[in-house]
Structure formats: structure tokens, C-alpha cells
PDB file of C-alpha atoms in Angstrom:
ATOM      1  CA  UNK A   1      77.665 114.075  92.091  1.00 72.00           C
ATOM      2  CA  UNK A   2      74.279 115.907  91.014  1.00 75.00           C
ATOM      3  CA  UNK A   3      71.555 115.781  93.259  1.00 82.00           C
ATOM      4  CA  UNK A   4      73.280 114.125  95.732  1.00 85.00           C
ATOM      5  CA  UNK A   5      75.511 117.080  96.729  1.00 84.00           C
ATOM      6  CA  UNK A   6      72.659 119.435  97.005  1.00 86.00           C
ATOM      7  CA  UNK A   7      72.138 119.210 101.132  1.00 90.00           C
ATOM      8  CA  UNK A   8      74.673 116.921 102.043  1.00 93.00           C
ATOM      9  CA  UNK A   9      78.419 117.240 101.888  1.00 92.00           C
ATOM     10  CA  UNK A  10      80.075 115.029  99.692  1.00 92.00           C
ATOM     11  CA  UNK A  11      82.027 113.099 102.544  1.00 94.00           C
ATOM     12  CA  UNK A  12      78.777 112.268 104.364  1.00 94.00           C
ATOM     13  CA  UNK A  13      77.646 110.867 101.650  1.00 93.00           C
ATOM     14  CA  UNK A  14      76.776 106.891 102.917  1.00 92.00           C
ATOM     15  CA  UNK A  15      78.100 104.131 101.547  1.00 92.00           C
ATOM     16  CA  UNK A  16      76.410 100.799 102.694  1.00 91.00           C
ATOM     17  CA  UNK A  17      75.149 102.360 105.210  1.00 91.00           C
ATOM     18  CA  UNK A  18      78.195 104.746 106.462  1.00 92.00           C
ATOM     19  CA  UNK A  19      79.609 108.097 105.436  1.00 94.00           C
ATOM     20  CA  UNK A  20      82.532 108.103 103.481  1.00 94.00           C
ATOM     21  CA  UNK A  21      84.237 110.613 106.093  1.00 96.00           C
ATOM     22  CA  UNK A  22      84.082 107.183 108.879  1.00 95.00           C
ATOM     23  CA  UNK A  23      86.118 104.547 106.726  1.00 94.00           C
ATOM     24  CA  UNK A  24      88.801 107.231 106.370  1.00 95.00           C
ATOM     25  CA  UNK A  25      89.120 108.520 110.036  1.00 96.00           C
ATOM     26  CA  UNK A  26      88.475 104.383 111.654  1.00 93.00           C
ATOM     27  CA  UNK A  27      91.841 103.771 108.736  1.00 93.00           C
ATOM     28  CA  UNK A  28      93.711 106.880 110.482  1.00 95.00           C
ATOM     29  CA  UNK A  29      93.131 105.695 113.446  1.00 94.00           C
ATOM     30  CA  UNK A  30      94.438 102.450 113.322  1.00 92.00           C
ATOM     31  CA  UNK A  31      97.834 103.932 112.645  1.00 93.00           C
ATOM     32  CA  UNK A  32      97.673 105.305 116.146  1.00 93.00           C
ATOM     33  CA  UNK A  33      97.409 108.746 115.111  1.00 94.00           C
ATOM     34  CA  UNK A  34      94.345 110.322 116.867  1.00 95.00           C
ATOM     35  CA  UNK A  35      94.948 113.774 116.579  1.00 97.00           C
ATOM     36  CA  UNK A  36      92.810 115.227 113.492  1.00 98.00           C
ATOM     37  CA  UNK A  37      92.056 118.788 111.786  1.00 98.00           C
ATOM     38  CA  UNK A  38      88.925 118.353 109.046  1.00 97.00           C
ATOM     39  CA  UNK A  39      88.532 121.498 106.704  1.00 96.00           C
ATOM     40  CA  UNK A  40      85.183 122.148 106.776  1.00 96.00           C
ATOM     41  CA  UNK A  41      83.547 124.346 103.709  1.00 92.00           C
ATOM     42  CA  UNK A  42      80.210 123.588 101.977  1.00 88.00           C
ATOM     43  CA  UNK A  43      77.871 122.506 104.150  1.00 92.00           C
ATOM     44  CA  UNK A  44      80.317 121.843 106.900  1.00 93.00           C
ATOM     45  CA  UNK A  45      78.479 122.271 110.059  1.00 95.00           C
ATOM     46  CA  UNK A  46      76.494 119.015 108.671  1.00 96.00           C
ATOM     47  CA  UNK A  47      80.006 117.215 109.322  1.00 96.00           C
ATOM     48  CA  UNK A  48      80.987 119.046 112.371  1.00 97.00           C
ATOM     49  CA  UNK A  49      77.110 117.767 113.705  1.00 97.00           C
ATOM     50  CA  UNK A  50      77.816 114.449 112.783  1.00 96.00           C
ATOM     51  CA  UNK A  51      81.450 113.391 113.884  1.00 97.00           C
ATOM     52  CA  UNK A  52      81.614 115.711 116.871  1.00 97.00           C
ATOM     53  CA  UNK A  53      85.120 115.868 118.763  1.00 97.00           C
ATOM     54  CA  UNK A  54      85.752 112.734 117.377  1.00 97.00           C
ATOM     55  CA  UNK A  55      85.618 110.304 120.699  1.00 96.00           C
ATOM     56  CA  UNK A  56      83.273 107.678 119.074  1.00 94.00           C
ATOM     57  CA  UNK A  57      85.671 106.396 117.070  1.00 95.00           C
ATOM     58  CA  UNK A  58      88.838 107.313 119.746  1.00 95.00           C
ATOM     59  CA  UNK A  59      90.622 109.942 117.893  1.00 97.00           C
ATOM     60  CA  UNK A  60      90.175 113.837 118.678  1.00 98.00           C
ATOM     61  CA  UNK A  61      89.066 115.944 115.775  1.00 98.00           C
ATOM     62  CA  UNK A  62      89.521 119.811 115.606  1.00 98.00           C
ATOM     63  CA  UNK A  63      87.820 121.865 112.589  1.00 98.00           C
ATOM     64  CA  UNK A  64      88.696 124.413 110.471  1.00 98.00           C
ATOM     65  CA  UNK A  65      85.996 126.567 109.090  1.00 96.00           C
ATOM     66  CA  UNK A  66      86.525 128.344 105.644  1.00 95.00           C
ATOM     67  CA  UNK A  67      84.558 131.746 105.238  1.00 93.00           C
ATOM     68  CA  UNK A  68      84.282 130.062 101.618  1.00 92.00           C
ATOM     69  CA  UNK A  69      86.158 127.235  99.956  1.00 93.00           C
ATOM     70  CA  UNK A  70      89.631 127.792  99.711  1.00 97.00           C
ATOM     71  CA  UNK A  71      90.858 125.407  97.976  1.00 96.00           C
ATOM     72  CA  UNK A  72      92.948 122.701  98.680  1.00 96.00           C
ATOM     73  CA  UNK A  73      96.394 124.635  99.084  1.00 97.00           C
ATOM     74  CA  UNK A  74      94.352 128.069 100.881  1.00 98.00           C
ATOM     75  CA  UNK A  75      92.468 125.148 102.906  1.00 97.00           C
ATOM     76  CA  UNK A  76      95.430 123.477 103.884  1.00 98.00           C
ATOM     77  CA  UNK A  77      97.310 126.983 104.680  1.00 98.00           C
ATOM     78  CA  UNK A  78      94.249 127.968 106.986  1.00 97.00           C
ATOM     79  CA  UNK A  79      94.371 125.023 109.055  1.00 98.00           C
ATOM     80  CA  UNK A  80      97.987 125.641 109.728  1.00 97.00           C
ATOM     81  CA  UNK A  81      97.611 127.646 113.439  1.00 97.00           C
ATOM     82  CA  UNK A  82      95.872 123.675 114.494  1.00 97.00           C
ATOM     83  CA  UNK A  83      98.078 121.428 112.562  1.00 96.00           C
ATOM     84  CA  UNK A  84     101.551 122.964 114.426  1.00 93.00           C
ATOM     85  CA  UNK A  85     105.159 122.951 112.679  1.00 94.00           C
ATOM     86  CA  UNK A  86     105.639 118.841 112.428  1.00 96.00           C
ATOM     87  CA  UNK A  87     104.562 116.786 109.337  1.00 97.00           C
ATOM     88  CA  UNK A  88     101.214 115.763 109.057  1.00 98.00           C
ATOM     89  CA  UNK A  89      99.639 112.575 107.199  1.00 97.00           C
ATOM     90  CA  UNK A  90      96.735 114.528 104.346  1.00 97.00           C
ATOM     91  CA  UNK A  91      93.820 112.221 103.385  1.00 96.00           C
ATOM     92  CA  UNK A  92      91.488 113.236 101.090  1.00 94.00           C
ATOM     93  CA  UNK A  93      87.682 112.706 102.639  1.00 91.00           C
ATOM     94  CA  UNK A  94      86.229 111.796  99.267  1.00 89.00           C
ATOM     95  CA  UNK A  95      88.618 108.797  98.175  1.00 91.00           C
ATOM     96  CA  UNK A  96      88.672 105.217  99.087  1.00 91.00           C
ATOM     97  CA  UNK A  97      92.130 103.678  99.547  1.00 92.00           C
ATOM     98  CA  UNK A  98      92.541  99.544 101.228  1.00 91.00           C
ATOM     99  CA  UNK A  99      96.087 100.532 101.395  1.00 91.00           C
ATOM    100  CA  UNK A 100      97.656 100.389 105.471  1.00 90.00           C
ATOM    101  CA  UNK A 101      98.947 103.967 106.173  1.00 94.00           C
ATOM    102  CA  UNK A 102     101.087 102.654 109.077  1.00 93.00           C
ATOM    103  CA  UNK A 103     104.641 102.654 106.537  1.00 92.00           C
ATOM    104  CA  UNK A 104     103.754 106.228 105.155  1.00 94.00           C
ATOM    105  CA  UNK A 105     103.104 107.129 108.624  1.00 95.00           C
ATOM    106  CA  UNK A 106     106.139 105.532 110.278  1.00 94.00           C
ATOM    107  CA  UNK A 107     108.184 107.200 107.316  1.00 94.00           C
ATOM    108  CA  UNK A 108     107.591 110.312 107.260  1.00 94.00           C
ATOM    109  CA  UNK A 109     109.621 113.075 105.391  1.00 95.00           C
ATOM    110  CA  UNK A 110     113.402 112.913 104.624  1.00 93.00           C
ATOM    111  CA  UNK A 111     115.396 115.416 105.401  1.00 92.00           C
ATOM    112  CA  UNK A 112     115.158 118.242 102.984  1.00 92.00           C
ATOM    113  CA  UNK A 113     111.603 117.156 101.692  1.00 95.00           C
ATOM    114  CA  UNK A 114     108.787 119.103 102.131  1.00 97.00           C
ATOM    115  CA  UNK A 115     106.354 116.368 100.708  1.00 96.00           C
ATOM    116  CA  UNK A 116     105.904 112.628 100.008  1.00 96.00           C
ATOM    117  CA  UNK A 117     103.100 111.780  97.902  1.00 96.00           C
ATOM    118  CA  UNK A 118     100.959 108.025  97.211  1.00 95.00           C
ATOM    119  CA  UNK A 119     100.597 107.372  93.589  1.00 93.00           C
ATOM    120  CA  UNK A 120      98.512 105.010  92.193  1.00 93.00           C
ATOM    121  CA  UNK A 121      97.546 103.291  88.623  1.00 91.00           C
ATOM    122  CA  UNK A 122      95.915 106.140  86.480  1.00 93.00           C
ATOM    123  CA  UNK A 123      91.896 105.369  86.656  1.00 92.00           C
ATOM    124  CA  UNK A 124      89.786 105.887  83.541  1.00 92.00           C
ATOM    125  CA  UNK A 125      88.875 109.009  84.634  1.00 91.00           C
ATOM    126  CA  UNK A 126      92.473 110.175  84.714  1.00 92.00           C
ATOM    127  CA  UNK A 127      94.209 108.807  82.000  1.00 93.00           C
ATOM    128  CA  UNK A 128      97.274 110.942  81.683  1.00 91.00           C
ATOM    129  CA  UNK A 129      97.738 110.863  85.286  1.00 91.00           C
ATOM    130  CA  UNK A 130      99.372 113.398  87.544  1.00 93.00           C
ATOM    131  CA  UNK A 131     102.770 113.503  88.253  1.00 91.00           C
ATOM    132  CA  UNK A 132     105.612 111.404  86.490  1.00 88.00           C
ATOM    133  CA  UNK A 133     108.935 110.222  88.347  1.00 76.00           C
ATOM    134  CA  UNK A 134     112.285 109.320  88.045  1.00 64.00           C
ATOM    135  CA  UNK A 135     114.547 107.091  89.918  1.00 52.00           C
ATOM    136  CA  UNK A 136     116.668 108.679  92.736  1.00 49.00           C
ATOM    137  CA  UNK A 137     121.041 107.960  92.999  1.00 47.00           C
ATOM    138  CA  UNK A 138     120.103 107.616  96.593  1.00 51.00           C
ATOM    139  CA  UNK A 139     119.434 103.673  98.099  1.00 43.00           C
ATOM    140  CA  UNK A 140     117.402 102.990 100.556  1.00 41.00           C
ATOM    141  CA  UNK A 141     115.328 100.528 101.640  1.00 38.00           C
ATOM    142  CA  UNK A 142     112.696 101.819  99.355  1.00 37.00           C
ATOM    143  CA  UNK A 143     115.184 101.773  96.203  1.00 43.00           C
ATOM    144  CA  UNK A 144     112.632 100.951  93.574  1.00 47.00           C
ATOM    145  CA  UNK A 145     109.719 102.162  94.633  1.00 55.00           C
ATOM    146  CA  UNK A 146     109.719 105.874  95.785  1.00 66.00           C
ATOM    147  CA  UNK A 147     110.852 108.365  93.481  1.00 74.00           C
ATOM    148  CA  UNK A 148     111.209 112.221  93.416  1.00 79.00           C
ATOM    149  CA  UNK A 149     108.266 113.557  91.287  1.00 82.00           C
ATOM    150  CA  UNK A 150     108.312 115.999  88.135  1.00 84.00           C
ATOM    151  CA  UNK A 151     105.311 116.987  86.068  1.00 81.00           C
ATOM    152  CA  UNK A 152     106.938 116.295  82.442  1.00 76.00           C
ATOM    153  CA  UNK A 153     107.086 113.318  80.360  1.00 73.00           C
ATOM    154  CA  UNK A 154     107.696 109.610  81.039  1.00 74.00           C
ATOM    155  CA  UNK A 155     105.828 107.260  83.109  1.00 81.00           C
ATOM    156  CA  UNK A 156     102.902 108.855  84.976  1.00 87.00           C
ATOM    157  CA  UNK A 157     100.852 108.266  87.723  1.00 91.00           C
ATOM    158  CA  UNK A 158      97.493 109.751  89.994  1.00 94.00           C
ATOM    159  CA  UNK A 159      97.834 111.484  92.983  1.00 95.00           C
ATOM    160  CA  UNK A 160      95.795 109.150  95.334  1.00 96.00           C
ATOM    161  CA  UNK A 161      94.782 112.234  97.560  1.00 96.00           C
ATOM    162  CA  UNK A 162      97.001 110.410 100.518  1.00 97.00           C
ATOM    163  CA  UNK A 163     100.203 112.156 101.545  1.00 97.00           C
ATOM    164  CA  UNK A 164     102.957 113.267 104.558  1.00 97.00           C
ATOM    165  CA  UNK A 165     103.046 117.031 104.058  1.00 98.00           C
ATOM    166  CA  UNK A 166     105.535 119.588 105.759  1.00 98.00           C
ATOM    167  CA  UNK A 167     103.396 122.778 107.191  1.00 98.00           C
ATOM    168  CA  UNK A 168     106.401 124.395 105.018  1.00 98.00           C
ATOM    169  CA  UNK A 169     105.642 123.283 101.828  1.00 98.00           C
ATOM    170  CA  UNK A 170     102.238 125.994 101.970  1.00 98.00           C
ATOM    171  CA  UNK A 171     104.257 128.444 104.420  1.00 97.00           C
ATOM    172  CA  UNK A 172     107.283 129.091 102.321  1.00 96.00           C
ATOM    173  CA  UNK A 173     105.493 129.078  99.111  1.00 98.00           C
ATOM    174  CA  UNK A 174     105.834 132.451  97.538  1.00 97.00           C
ATOM    175  CA  UNK A 175     102.625 132.746  96.287  1.00 98.00           C
ATOM    176  CA  UNK A 176     100.582 131.497  98.723  1.00 97.00           C
ATOM    177  CA  UNK A 177      97.259 133.495  99.069  1.00 97.00           C
ATOM    178  CA  UNK A 178      94.191 132.481 100.743  1.00 97.00           C
ATOM    179  CA  UNK A 179      93.045 130.764  97.813  1.00 97.00           C
ATOM    180  CA  UNK A 180      94.967 128.300  95.863  1.00 98.00           C
ATOM    181  CA  UNK A 181      95.162 124.915  94.580  1.00 97.00           C
ATOM    182  CA  UNK A 182      97.609 122.486  96.505  1.00 97.00           C
ATOM    183  CA  UNK A 183      99.276 121.563  93.172  1.00 96.00           C
ATOM    184  CA  UNK A 184     101.129 124.444  92.838  1.00 97.00           C
ATOM    185  CA  UNK A 185     102.746 124.199  96.071  1.00 97.00           C
ATOM    186  CA  UNK A 186     103.874 120.686  94.395  1.00 96.00           C
ATOM    187  CA  UNK A 187     105.404 122.446  91.314  1.00 95.00           C
ATOM    188  CA  UNK A 188     107.345 124.621  93.502  1.00 95.00           C
ATOM    189  CA  UNK A 189     108.860 121.918  95.783  1.00 95.00           C
ATOM    190  CA  UNK A 190     109.111 119.395  92.915  1.00 93.00           C
ATOM    191  CA  UNK A 191     111.166 122.676  91.573  1.00 93.00           C
ATOM    192  CA  UNK A 192     113.147 122.811  94.596  1.00 93.00           C
ATOM    193  CA  UNK A 193     113.192 118.572  94.147  1.00 91.00           C
ATOM    194  CA  UNK A 194     112.076 118.634  97.614  1.00 94.00           C
ATOM    195  CA  UNK A 195     108.798 116.214  96.498  1.00 94.00           C
ATOM    196  CA  UNK A 196     108.387 112.523  96.866  1.00 93.00           C
ATOM    197  CA  UNK A 197     106.521 109.902  95.996  1.00 93.00           C
ATOM    198  CA  UNK A 198     105.833 106.105  96.172  1.00 92.00           C
ATOM    199  CA  UNK A 199     103.694 103.540  93.840  1.00 90.00           C
ATOM    200  CA  UNK A 200     100.195 101.935  95.702  1.00 90.00           C
ATOM    201  CA  UNK A 201      99.227  98.901  94.068  1.00 87.00           C
ATOM    202  CA  UNK A 202      95.825  98.409  95.716  1.00 90.00           C
ATOM    203  CA  UNK A 203      91.739  99.426  95.685  1.00 92.00           C
ATOM    204  CA  UNK A 204      91.810 102.698  95.255  1.00 94.00           C
ATOM    205  CA  UNK A 205      88.705 105.179  93.699  1.00 93.00           C
ATOM    206  CA  UNK A 206      88.024 108.968  93.850  1.00 91.00           C
ATOM    207  CA  UNK A 207      83.854 109.117  94.724  1.00 91.00           C
ATOM    208  CA  UNK A 208      83.743 111.406  92.256  1.00 86.00           C
ATOM    209  CA  UNK A 209      80.037 110.407  90.728  1.00 90.00           C
ATOM    210  CA  UNK A 210      76.767 108.299  91.238  1.00 90.00           C
ATOM    211  CA  UNK A 211      78.553 105.693  89.777  1.00 92.00           C
ATOM    212  CA  UNK A 212      81.397 105.197  91.685  1.00 92.00           C
ATOM    213  CA  UNK A 213      79.732 105.840  94.911  1.00 91.00           C
ATOM    214  CA  UNK A 214      77.348 103.069  93.599  1.00 91.00           C
ATOM    215  CA  UNK A 215      80.381 100.453  92.697  1.00 91.00           C
ATOM    216  CA  UNK A 216      81.645 101.179  96.333  1.00 90.00           C
ATOM    217  CA  UNK A 217      78.989 100.350  97.560  1.00 89.00           C
ATOM    218  CA  UNK A 218      78.162  96.876  95.782  1.00 90.00           C
ATOM    219  CA  UNK A 219      82.048  96.031  96.096  1.00 89.00           C
ATOM    220  CA  UNK A 220      81.513  96.819 100.312  1.00 88.00           C
ATOM    221  CA  UNK A 221      77.994  95.210 100.739  1.00 89.00           C
ATOM    222  CA  UNK A 222      79.665  92.074  98.910  1.00 86.00           C
ATOM    223  CA  UNK A 223      83.165  91.805 100.769  1.00 81.00           C
ATOM    224  CA  UNK A 224      81.204  91.995 103.992  1.00 69.00           C
TER     225      UNK A 224
END
């Protein structure tokens, strides 16, 4: 993000007059989830100062403060004491997505699953995608929409940064350590056939460049 994040953490970058993270919080609140945990790393206290205890958004926010960036897997591992022992919703604070979250939250995790990811069409900056998927033998209301995930060849889609995860995904990962990427735990779950995904046809944007930030702002201002 260049100079935009020299003095401002990415979740606080403003789009149409509001920080990115506020859109995420309000979307979560519509599902009935009101207990939030936010990881704080780079310039994180600015986020805590801006959001406070979350009461203005109708939620309660607790903060998991990282002494230094622990990456995606290490950050979740560090936050487990606040997250508890039940499955939880994860959303990256630097993505925009208009997908309704109610169905995902209601689905939760099935027996034996360590995670369930939302996948989207591959954007220009990630043309090869992140995960492949294959049909399961199990008949369910989600047949044709959900798949067990893999990392091999075949149809590939991009991980949206939205998922339902079980704490055991990271707590029981045999190579867990203070700093590690969540992708490692995903790959371990894949080896156990314990990671599933669903495709979402939605407006999804990874706000990773100033140009994508400007594009989202243009979109929101036009659709207000």
C-alpha cells in the first residue's frame, strides 16, 4: 500500500469516509455474532483507539495484542485463549465482500472438519488460485456447492479470507510455533480430509494496492 500505511494500519484506511474494518464489523454483527476478537500487530493500538470496546457497533471487542507480527497462523494461535474451544468465524480486515454471512454461520462445521473456507473466482492478481476442489461422495443440501479442498491440479479458486475454523486447526497442528502461516495448518487439514470449502459468487476485493482501494471507494460512492 506504499505510503498509505506508513502511519496508518491497513484496516483503518478509509473508503467512502469510513475505515475498512468498520464495514467488516457491521457485516459480522448482522449475523448475530456480537463477541469479536481482533488481532493487533503493526500500529495496532490505533485500531483499538478507534474501535474501543465495540459498543458503538453493537458488539463487544477484545484485542489479542501481538508483540510483533505472528503471521496468520501464529496470530490465531496466540488469540485462542480469547476465542475459546468452539468453532469461530474468521474474516480478514483488509477484504471487501458483499456475501451474506448468515448461511455460513448457520452451517458451522460438520463432524470431523477443522475448517470450512469461502472461495471466490480468481482475481487478476492471483490467476492460479489457492485451492483445488473435488466433489465429495456425501449427499447433502450443499451438494454441488461444497467440496473437500486440495492443493493439486484441477479447478482452482481463491481463498477469500473468510472461513469457519475450529481451534484444533492450529492447536493440534504438529508443526505449530509462535510465528507461522495459516496455510500450513490448512495443508495439514487437507492431508486429513478435514478442510472443506464453498464457492461464493459475490463482489469480493482484496484491498492490497492503492488502486484497489480507489476502485472500491468509487464503487461505494456510486452505489450509496
